[in-house]
Short mmCIF file of C-alpha atoms and ligand atoms in Angstrom, two decimals:
data_model
loop_
_atom_site.label_atom_id
_atom_site.label_comp_id
_atom_site.label_asym_id
_atom_site.label_seq_id
_atom_site.Cartn_x
_atom_site.Cartn_y
_atom_site.Cartn_z
CA UNK P 60 12.77 -18.29 6.86
CA UNK P 61 13.44 -14.81 8.25
CA UNK P 62 10.91 -12.03 7.75
CA UNK P 63 10.55 -8.49 9.06
CA UNK P 64 7.30 -6.71 9.77
CA UNK P 65 6.08 -3.23 9.06
CA UNK P 66 5.75 -1.54 12.41
CA UNK P 67 1.99 -1.23 12.14
CA UNK P 68 1.42 -4.92 12.90
CA UNK P 69 1.21 -5.39 16.64
CA UNK P 70 3.63 -8.02 17.92
CA UNK P 71 4.15 -9.33 21.44
CA UNK P 72 7.91 -9.92 21.02
CA UNK P 73 8.76 -6.41 19.79
CA UNK P 74 7.52 -2.90 20.52
CA UNK P 75 5.06 -1.46 17.98
CA UNK P 76 5.22 2.24 17.16
CA UNK P 77 3.36 2.74 13.84
CA UNK P 78 6.19 5.20 13.13
CA UNK P 79 4.70 7.55 15.72
CA UNK P 80 5.92 9.15 18.91
CA UNK P 81 2.42 8.46 20.16
CA UNK P 82 3.28 4.77 20.53
CA UNK P 83 6.93 5.05 21.52
CA UNK P 84 7.80 1.98 23.60
CA UNK P 85 4.30 0.51 23.23
CA UNK P 86 4.08 -3.24 23.83
CA UNK P 87 1.00 -4.97 22.51
CA UNK P 88 -0.62 -7.59 24.73
CA UNK P 89 -1.67 -9.52 21.62
CA UNK P 90 -0.31 -10.51 18.20
CA UNK P 91 -1.79 -9.51 14.83
CA UNK P 92 -3.33 -12.33 12.81
CA UNK P 93 -0.99 -11.84 9.85
CA UNK P 94 2.21 -11.95 11.93
CA UNK P 95 0.85 -14.85 13.99
CA UNK P 96 0.11 -16.88 10.86
CA UNK P 97 3.57 -16.23 9.43
CA UNK P 98 5.19 -17.25 12.73
CA UNK P 99 3.08 -20.40 12.89
CA UNK P 100 4.21 -21.31 9.38
CA UNK P 101 7.82 -21.23 10.61
CA UNK P 102 8.95 -17.73 9.77
CA UNK P 103 11.25 -16.00 12.23
CA UNK P 104 10.76 -12.29 12.80
CA UNK P 105 13.99 -10.29 12.45
CA UNK P 106 12.42 -7.08 13.71
CA UNK P 107 10.12 -4.25 12.87
CA UNK P 108 10.41 -1.90 9.92
CA UNK P 109 10.27 1.86 9.65
CA UNK P 110 7.22 3.38 7.99
CA UNK P 111 5.38 6.64 7.63
CA UNK P 112 3.54 7.69 10.79
CA UNK P 113 0.34 5.63 10.98
CA UNK P 114 1.08 4.65 7.35
CA UNK P 115 0.31 8.17 6.13
CA UNK P 116 2.77 9.17 3.47
CA UNK P 117 4.45 8.27 0.20
CA UNK P 118 8.12 8.78 1.06
CA UNK P 119 8.69 7.40 4.58
CA UNK P 120 9.33 11.02 5.55
CA UNK P 121 6.57 11.30 8.15
CA UNK P 122 8.08 8.66 10.46
CA UNK P 123 8.92 9.97 13.92
CA UNK P 124 12.00 7.70 13.86
CA UNK P 125 13.78 9.20 10.89
CA UNK P 126 13.94 8.69 7.17
CA UNK P 127 14.43 5.32 5.49
CA UNK P 128 16.66 5.62 2.41
CA UNK P 129 16.51 3.99 -0.99
CA UNK P 130 19.36 1.44 -1.33
CA UNK P 131 19.61 2.20 -5.06
CA UNK P 132 20.50 5.82 -4.28
CA UNK P 133 20.53 6.82 -0.63
CA UNK P 134 19.77 10.45 -1.50
CA UNK P 135 16.33 9.25 -2.67
CA UNK P 136 13.19 8.05 -0.94
CA UNK P 137 12.41 4.32 -0.79
CA UNK P 138 8.75 5.31 -1.16
CA UNK P 139 6.10 4.93 1.46
CA UNK P 140 4.49 4.20 3.61
CA UNK P 141 6.11 0.73 3.73
CA UNK P 142 9.48 2.32 2.91
CA UNK P 143 11.48 0.46 5.55
CA UNK P 144 10.28 -2.89 4.22
CA UNK P 145 11.03 -2.12 0.59
CA UNK P 146 14.48 -0.77 1.51
CA UNK P 147 15.28 -3.77 3.72
CA UNK P 148 14.31 -6.30 1.04
CA UNK P 149 16.09 -4.40 -1.75
CA UNK P 150 19.24 -4.10 0.41
CA UNK P 151 19.14 -7.83 1.20
CA UNK P 152 18.69 -7.19 4.93
CA UNK P 153 15.63 -9.46 4.88
CA UNK P 154 14.42 -11.83 2.18
CA UNK P 155 10.83 -10.73 2.69
CA UNK P 156 8.76 -8.21 4.58
CA UNK P 157 5.17 -7.52 5.37
CA UNK P 158 3.60 -4.28 4.28
CA UNK P 159 0.23 -2.62 4.35
CA UNK P 160 -1.42 -0.82 1.49
CA UNK P 161 -4.21 1.71 1.98
CA UNK P 162 -3.62 3.74 -1.16
CA UNK P 163 -0.43 2.24 -2.57
CA UNK P 164 1.91 1.68 0.36
CA UNK P 165 3.05 -1.76 -0.79
CA UNK P 166 3.07 -1.15 -4.54
CA UNK P 167 4.79 2.26 -4.63
CA UNK P 168 7.75 1.43 -2.35
CA UNK P 169 8.12 -1.92 -4.16
CA UNK P 170 8.29 0.01 -7.42
CA UNK P 171 10.78 2.56 -6.07
CA UNK P 172 13.08 -0.14 -4.64
CA UNK P 173 12.94 -2.69 -7.47
CA UNK P 174 11.17 -5.46 -5.59
CA UNK P 175 7.84 -7.28 -5.93
CA UNK P 176 4.82 -6.62 -3.71
CA UNK P 177 1.13 -7.40 -3.73
CA UNK P 178 -1.94 -6.01 -2.04
CA UNK P 179 -4.70 -8.63 -2.08
CA UNK P 180 -8.44 -8.08 -2.51
CA UNK P 181 -9.82 -6.03 0.38
CA UNK P 182 -10.83 -8.46 3.11
CA UNK P 183 -8.51 -11.32 2.09
CA UNK P 184 -5.96 -10.69 4.85
CA UNK P 185 -7.16 -10.06 8.37
CA UNK P 186 -6.85 -6.52 9.69
CA UNK P 187 -6.83 -7.81 13.27
CA UNK P 188 -3.83 -6.26 15.00
CA UNK P 189 -2.98 -3.99 12.08
CA UNK P 190 -3.03 -0.47 13.49
CA UNK P 191 -5.89 1.17 11.60
CA UNK P 192 -5.36 4.06 9.24
CA UNK P 193 -8.42 3.92 6.94
CA UNK P 194 -10.31 0.75 7.76
CA UNK P 195 -12.26 0.43 4.50
CA UNK P 196 -9.00 0.50 2.53
CA UNK P 197 -6.23 -1.03 4.70
CA UNK P 198 -4.88 -4.38 3.49
CA UNK P 199 -1.77 -6.35 4.38
CA UNK P 200 0.47 -7.97 1.81
CA UNK P 201 3.98 -9.32 1.23
CA UNK P 202 7.06 -7.64 -0.26
CA UNK P 203 9.82 -9.87 -1.61
CA UNK P 204 12.09 -10.31 -4.61
CA UNK P 205 9.88 -12.43 -6.79
CA UNK P 206 6.22 -13.06 -7.47
CA UNK P 207 6.87 -16.66 -6.47
CA UNK P 208 8.05 -15.60 -3.00
CA UNK P 209 5.07 -13.26 -2.72
CA UNK P 210 2.74 -16.13 -3.64
CA UNK P 211 4.21 -18.33 -0.89
CA UNK P 212 3.85 -15.56 1.69
CA UNK P 213 0.41 -14.42 0.61
CA UNK P 214 -0.93 -17.97 0.81
CA UNK P 215 -0.08 -17.95 4.52
CA UNK P 216 -1.19 -14.36 5.20
CA UNK P 217 -4.72 -14.67 3.77
CA UNK P 218 -7.77 -16.56 4.96
CA UNK P 219 -10.92 -15.82 6.90
CA UNK P 220 -10.69 -14.27 10.37
CA UNK P 221 -14.34 -13.28 10.62
CA UNK P 222 -14.51 -13.43 14.40
CA UNK P 223 -11.76 -10.85 14.82
CA UNK P 224 -12.19 -8.67 11.73
CA UNK P 225 -15.75 -7.80 10.71
CA UNK P 226 -14.64 -7.10 7.12
CA UNK P 227 -12.64 -10.32 6.73
CA UNK P 228 -13.87 -12.19 3.65
CA UNK P 229 -15.28 -15.59 4.35
CA UNK P 230 -13.31 -17.10 1.48
CA UNK P 231 -11.10 -20.12 2.17
CA UNK P 232 -7.33 -19.66 2.20
CA UNK P 233 -5.81 -20.43 -1.17
CA UNK P 234 -2.50 -21.74 -2.38
CA UNK P 235 -1.47 -18.89 -4.66
CA UNK P 236 1.47 -20.84 -6.08
CA UNK P 237 -0.86 -23.27 -7.86
CA UNK P 238 -1.27 -21.16 -10.98
CA UNK P 239 2.43 -20.23 -11.22
CA UNK P 240 3.83 -21.26 -14.58
CA UNK P 241 0.45 -21.38 -16.37
CA UNK P 242 0.66 -20.13 -19.92
CA UNK P 243 -0.51 -16.56 -20.51
CA UNK P 244 -1.09 -17.21 -24.20
CA UNK P 245 -4.21 -15.24 -25.14
CA UNK P 246 -4.28 -13.27 -21.88
CA UNK P 247 -5.95 -9.91 -22.48
CA UNK P 248 -4.05 -7.12 -20.77
CA UNK P 249 -6.08 -3.94 -20.44
CA UNK P 250 -4.06 -0.77 -20.89
CA UNK P 251 -5.96 2.23 -19.47
CA UNK P 252 -5.41 5.37 -21.52
CA UNK P 253 -5.63 7.49 -18.35
CA UNK P 254 -2.56 5.78 -16.86
CA UNK P 255 -0.46 7.01 -19.76
CA UNK P 256 -1.72 10.58 -19.84
CA UNK P 257 0.27 13.77 -19.21
CA UNK P 258 2.13 13.63 -15.96
CA UNK P 259 3.70 10.23 -16.57
CA UNK P 260 7.45 10.76 -16.84
CA UNK P 261 8.96 9.66 -20.17
CA UNK P 262 11.53 7.36 -18.55
CA UNK P 263 8.77 5.46 -16.71
CA UNK P 264 6.63 5.29 -19.85
CA UNK P 265 9.51 3.82 -21.85
CA UNK P 266 10.14 1.08 -19.28
CA UNK P 267 6.43 0.26 -19.02
CA UNK P 268 6.05 0.13 -22.81
CA UNK P 269 8.99 -2.28 -23.03
CA UNK P 270 7.41 -4.51 -20.36
CA UNK P 271 4.13 -4.57 -22.27
CA UNK P 272 6.04 -5.60 -25.43
CA UNK P 273 7.60 -8.45 -23.44
CA UNK P 274 4.10 -9.57 -22.49
CA UNK P 275 3.09 -9.59 -26.14
CA UNK P 276 6.06 -11.89 -26.82
CA UNK P 277 4.71 -14.19 -24.10
CA UNK P 278 1.43 -14.44 -26.02
CA UNK P 279 -0.66 -11.78 -24.30
CA UNK P 280 -2.67 -9.24 -26.25
CA UNK P 281 -2.94 -5.57 -25.28
CA UNK P 282 -6.43 -4.12 -25.17
CA UNK P 283 -7.04 -0.37 -24.75
CA UNK P 284 -9.45 0.25 -21.84
CA UNK P 285 -10.85 3.35 -20.16
CA UNK P 286 -10.73 4.23 -16.47
CA UNK P 287 -12.22 7.69 -16.94
CA UNK P 288 -12.29 8.67 -13.27
CA UNK P 289 -8.62 7.96 -12.55
CA UNK P 290 -7.87 11.61 -11.70
CA UNK P 291 -10.85 11.77 -9.33
CA UNK P 292 -9.34 9.00 -7.23
CA UNK P 293 -7.02 11.57 -5.63
CA UNK P 294 -9.68 13.91 -4.18
CA UNK P 295 -11.96 10.97 -3.31
CA UNK P 296 -9.19 9.12 -1.48
CA UNK P 297 -7.91 12.20 0.30
CA UNK P 298 -11.40 12.77 1.70
CA UNK P 299 -12.30 9.19 2.59
CA UNK P 300 -8.99 8.15 4.14
CA UNK P 301 -8.59 11.20 6.43
CA UNK P 302 -12.26 10.83 7.44
CA UNK P 303 -11.62 7.27 8.58
CA UNK P 304 -8.26 8.21 10.08
CA UNK P 305 -9.78 10.98 12.19
CA UNK P 306 -12.18 8.45 13.63
CA UNK P 307 -9.61 5.67 14.09
CA UNK P 308 -7.05 7.93 15.73
CA UNK P 309 -9.50 9.28 18.29
CA UNK P 310 -8.53 6.31 20.46
CA UNK P 311 -5.16 7.94 21.12
CA UNK P 312 -6.33 10.28 23.84
CA UNK P 313 -3.55 10.03 26.39
CA UNK P 314 -5.73 7.97 28.70
CA UNK P 315 -5.65 4.32 27.76
CA UNK P 316 -2.31 3.97 26.04
CA UNK P 317 0.22 5.94 24.10
CA UNK P 318 1.81 9.26 24.96
CA UNK P 319 0.40 11.21 27.92
CA UNK P 320 1.28 14.84 28.51
CA UNK P 321 3.15 15.60 31.72
CA UNK P 322 1.06 18.16 33.64
CA UNK P 323 -2.46 18.58 32.26
CA UNK P 324 -4.65 21.14 33.98
CA UNK P 325 -7.86 19.22 33.25
CA UNK P 326 -9.21 16.42 31.07
CA UNK P 327 -9.61 18.56 27.93
CA UNK P 328 -6.06 19.74 28.33
CA UNK P 329 -4.89 16.14 28.74
CA UNK P 330 -6.50 15.18 25.41
CA UNK P 331 -5.29 18.23 23.55
CA UNK P 332 -1.71 18.28 24.78
CA UNK P 333 -1.18 14.52 24.54
CA UNK P 334 -2.32 14.54 20.92
CA UNK P 335 -0.58 17.77 19.95
CA UNK P 336 2.73 16.61 21.44
CA UNK P 337 2.77 13.12 19.96
CA UNK P 338 1.16 13.31 16.51
CA UNK P 339 3.33 14.62 13.67
CA UNK P 340 2.27 17.31 11.20
CA UNK P 341 0.89 15.00 8.50
CA UNK P 342 -1.20 13.02 10.98
CA UNK P 343 -2.58 16.23 12.50
CA UNK P 344 -3.35 17.57 9.02
CA UNK P 345 -5.33 14.46 8.18
CA UNK P 346 -7.21 14.43 11.47
CA UNK P 347 -8.29 18.01 10.77
CA UNK P 348 -9.30 17.28 7.18
CA UNK P 349 -11.15 14.17 8.32
CA UNK P 350 -13.03 15.91 11.10
CA UNK P 351 -13.93 18.70 8.70
CA UNK P 352 -15.34 16.51 5.91
CA UNK P 353 -17.37 14.52 8.41
CA UNK P 354 -18.76 17.55 10.19
CA UNK P 355 -22.41 18.50 9.97
CA UNK P 356 -22.92 20.79 7.01
CA UNK P 357 -19.91 19.51 5.09
CA UNK P 358 -20.61 15.77 5.20
CA UNK P 359 -22.90 15.83 2.14
CA UNK P 360 -20.64 18.12 0.14
CA UNK P 361 -17.43 16.17 0.71
CA UNK P 362 -17.69 12.78 2.35
CA UNK P 363 -20.86 11.64 0.61
CA UNK P 364 -19.67 12.89 -2.78
CA UNK P 365 -16.37 11.07 -2.32
CA UNK P 366 -18.21 7.85 -1.51
CA UNK P 367 -20.24 8.21 -4.71
CA UNK P 368 -17.08 8.72 -6.75
CA UNK P 369 -15.62 5.67 -5.07
CA UNK P 370 -18.55 3.58 -6.30
CA UNK P 371 -18.21 4.96 -9.84
CA UNK P 372 -14.50 4.13 -9.87
CA UNK P 373 -15.30 0.55 -8.82
CA UNK P 374 -17.93 0.37 -11.59
CA UNK P 375 -15.41 1.65 -14.16
CA UNK P 376 -13.12 -1.27 -13.33
CA UNK P 377 -15.96 -3.76 -13.80
CA UNK P 378 -16.69 -2.24 -17.22
CA UNK P 379 -13.00 -2.52 -18.12
CA UNK P 380 -12.81 -6.15 -16.98
CA UNK P 381 -15.47 -7.03 -19.56
CA UNK P 382 -12.77 -6.50 -22.18
CA UNK P 383 -9.65 -7.71 -20.40
CA UNK P 384 -8.34 -10.19 -17.82
CA UNK P 385 -5.86 -7.97 -16.01
CA UNK P 386 -5.02 -4.27 -16.17
CA UNK P 387 -1.46 -3.01 -16.49
CA UNK P 388 0.15 0.38 -16.14
CA UNK P 389 2.69 2.34 -14.13
CA UNK P 390 2.70 2.28 -10.33
CA UNK P 391 3.91 5.85 -9.96
CA UNK P 392 4.31 8.79 -12.35
CA UNK P 393 8.09 8.96 -11.75
CA UNK P 394 10.98 7.01 -10.27
CA UNK P 395 11.87 7.56 -6.59
CA UNK P 396 12.39 11.25 -5.95
CA UNK P 397 15.10 12.99 -3.95
CA UNK P 398 14.50 13.13 -0.20
CA UNK P 399 12.53 16.25 0.64
CA UNK P 400 11.47 16.88 -2.96
CA UNK P 401 7.77 16.58 -2.28
CA UNK P 402 7.63 18.53 0.96
CA UNK P 403 4.37 20.05 -0.29
CA UNK P 404 1.73 17.50 0.79
CA UNK P 405 -0.35 18.11 -2.35
CA UNK P 406 2.57 17.15 -4.61
CA UNK P 407 2.90 13.92 -2.67
CA UNK P 408 -0.86 13.18 -2.82
CA UNK P 409 -0.91 13.69 -6.59
CA UNK P 410 1.87 11.14 -7.06
CA UNK P 411 -0.52 8.46 -5.71
CA UNK P 412 -2.85 8.81 -8.70
CA UNK P 413 -2.14 5.37 -10.24
CA UNK P 414 -2.35 3.32 -7.05
CA UNK P 415 -5.47 4.89 -5.55
CA UNK P 416 -8.09 3.61 -8.05
CA UNK P 417 -7.52 -0.09 -7.22
CA UNK P 418 -7.48 0.76 -3.50
CA UNK P 419 -10.81 2.56 -3.68
CA UNK P 420 -12.30 -0.36 -5.61
CA UNK P 421 -10.83 -2.94 -3.19
CA UNK P 422 -9.15 -4.81 -6.05
CA UNK P 423 -5.96 -6.90 -5.81
CA UNK P 424 -2.99 -5.09 -7.30
CA UNK P 425 0.76 -5.57 -7.40
CA UNK P 426 4.04 -4.10 -8.51
CA UNK P 427 6.89 -5.93 -10.19
CA UNK P 428 10.21 -4.49 -11.30
CA UNK P 429 10.38 -4.18 -15.09
CA UNK P 430 13.24 -1.85 -15.88
CA UNK P 431 15.17 1.30 -15.16
CA UNK P 432 14.26 4.92 -15.46
CA UNK P 433 16.16 8.14 -14.95
CA UNK P 434 19.27 7.95 -12.71
CA UNK P 435 19.20 4.15 -13.12
CA UNK P 436 16.35 3.93 -10.64
CA UNK P 437 13.93 0.97 -10.71
CA UNK P 438 10.55 1.17 -12.45
CA UNK P 439 7.64 -1.01 -11.35
CA UNK P 440 4.77 -2.26 -13.50
CA UNK P 441 1.40 -2.30 -11.79
CA UNK P 442 -0.93 -5.23 -12.46
CA UNK P 443 -4.52 -4.96 -11.26
CA UNK P 444 -6.84 -7.97 -11.22
CA UNK P 445 -10.52 -8.48 -10.59
CA UNK P 446 -11.68 -9.52 -7.12
CA UNK P 447 -10.00 -12.66 -5.75
CA UNK P 448 -7.73 -12.98 -8.79
CA UNK P 449 -4.47 -12.83 -6.81
CA UNK P 450 -3.37 -16.23 -8.14
CA UNK P 451 -3.71 -15.08 -11.72
CA UNK P 452 -1.96 -11.75 -11.02
CA UNK P 453 0.97 -13.49 -9.37
CA UNK P 454 1.28 -15.84 -12.31
CA UNK P 455 1.23 -12.98 -14.80
CA UNK P 456 4.11 -11.42 -12.85
CA UNK P 457 5.87 -14.77 -12.49
CA UNK P 458 5.81 -15.42 -16.24
CA UNK P 459 7.58 -12.08 -16.78
CA UNK P 460 10.14 -12.95 -14.12
CA UNK P 461 10.84 -16.29 -15.78
CA UNK P 462 12.12 -14.50 -18.87
CA UNK P 463 13.69 -11.37 -17.32
CA UNK P 464 16.00 -10.72 -14.38
CA UNK P 465 15.06 -7.22 -13.14
CA UNK P 466 13.80 -8.75 -9.89
CA UNK P 467 17.26 -10.21 -9.22
CA UNK P 468 19.25 -7.01 -9.69
CA UNK P 469 21.12 -5.83 -6.61
CA UNK P 470 21.82 -2.21 -5.68
CA UNK P 471 25.52 -1.38 -5.97
CA UNK P 472 25.51 0.18 -2.51
CA UNK P 473 25.29 -3.21 -0.76
N1 LIG A 56 0.39 7.62 0.15
C1 LIG A 56 -0.92 7.26 0.57
C2 LIG A 56 -1.29 8.03 1.82
O1 LIG A 56 -0.50 8.78 2.25
C3 LIG A 56 -1.03 5.78 0.80
C4 LIG A 56 -0.52 5.34 2.09
C5 LIG A 56 -0.82 3.88 2.36
O2 LIG A 56 -1.16 3.13 1.47
N2 LIG A 56 -0.74 3.51 3.64
O3 LIG A 56 -2.34 7.90 2.36
#
């Protein structure tokens, strides 16, 4: 089976760039756990996939290697940061791809490109050899056409790797296809009011509502739930993730590997010029934000507050899961936007509002195509499960895909 990997997994057979000039031509001396496991299961790597620089972005626009386009409408973004993977799978260039999701980078591009993708519970898939963006959030996951394909891939990708990744969960690998086909009669689907508030485009809302009706036909019941801190996930995430990024990216100093400036006058100059020349604008912005919120005097006001909000968001989910088995809502407030439309970074950050809560809580979450919005662009439904409930989530998506064919639709451009 062919597969292609997001270019943040280090691979020995291909260069790894993380979408950055910093790592142009970089060859890793070792293989990431996720790509190694997929290779050992018999999958053949077709190549590496474009992504936002160090996985920072929502439109694949921050890549140093150019823009990936949405196969449904090439004037639009495929989403990000795993935009290359979503585009490749949607365009039938590869039957499946790996992605990583820190704040939505598997779910949002899957939604924008009409494919299926899942981010497992934090710690399920090893982060060994995945170039770090925000270590307490980064998770690998598969992108493919169906939930069934995702279940097959995820079963191989997950499993303990505690010697190599200190946050790897010591939970045995699982066969996520086992629950596929189980009845969802009586399943309680939580519908958070905050995911349907102002800001959700009408075309997306209509497609999501229709998908929820389909679930009722399959025997599920819809239960209103509250995730009152949904909006706060944006400021909390955009403090925590840059903080971790500023620390993780300090390793790119022009000394050990990566870009080195040509004629430094001294060591300080070597650091400064190497980093200034090779990191793109968005990465530099986040390093500055991260260093600022971690600095003495501002740590308590920003970083610590964000961590507290993160805990409250996780608690809100546990309260909601008392009344429901899975949570459903939109992945993104709109369909894929025109390239360049969210050049203002804040506009792009705000569009992450529905994917960030599950990321901050470390919960498994996925996107499956459920219809069409404006301009005949795909709309994805987000399903969020409680910890370690990937099998159930995949089955809930699979049941929908047994009675609908959105996941089989092909872009006309191919
Ligand atoms: N769009 C979010 C960000 O820019 C999420 C990216 C991701 O999940 N890697 O940080």
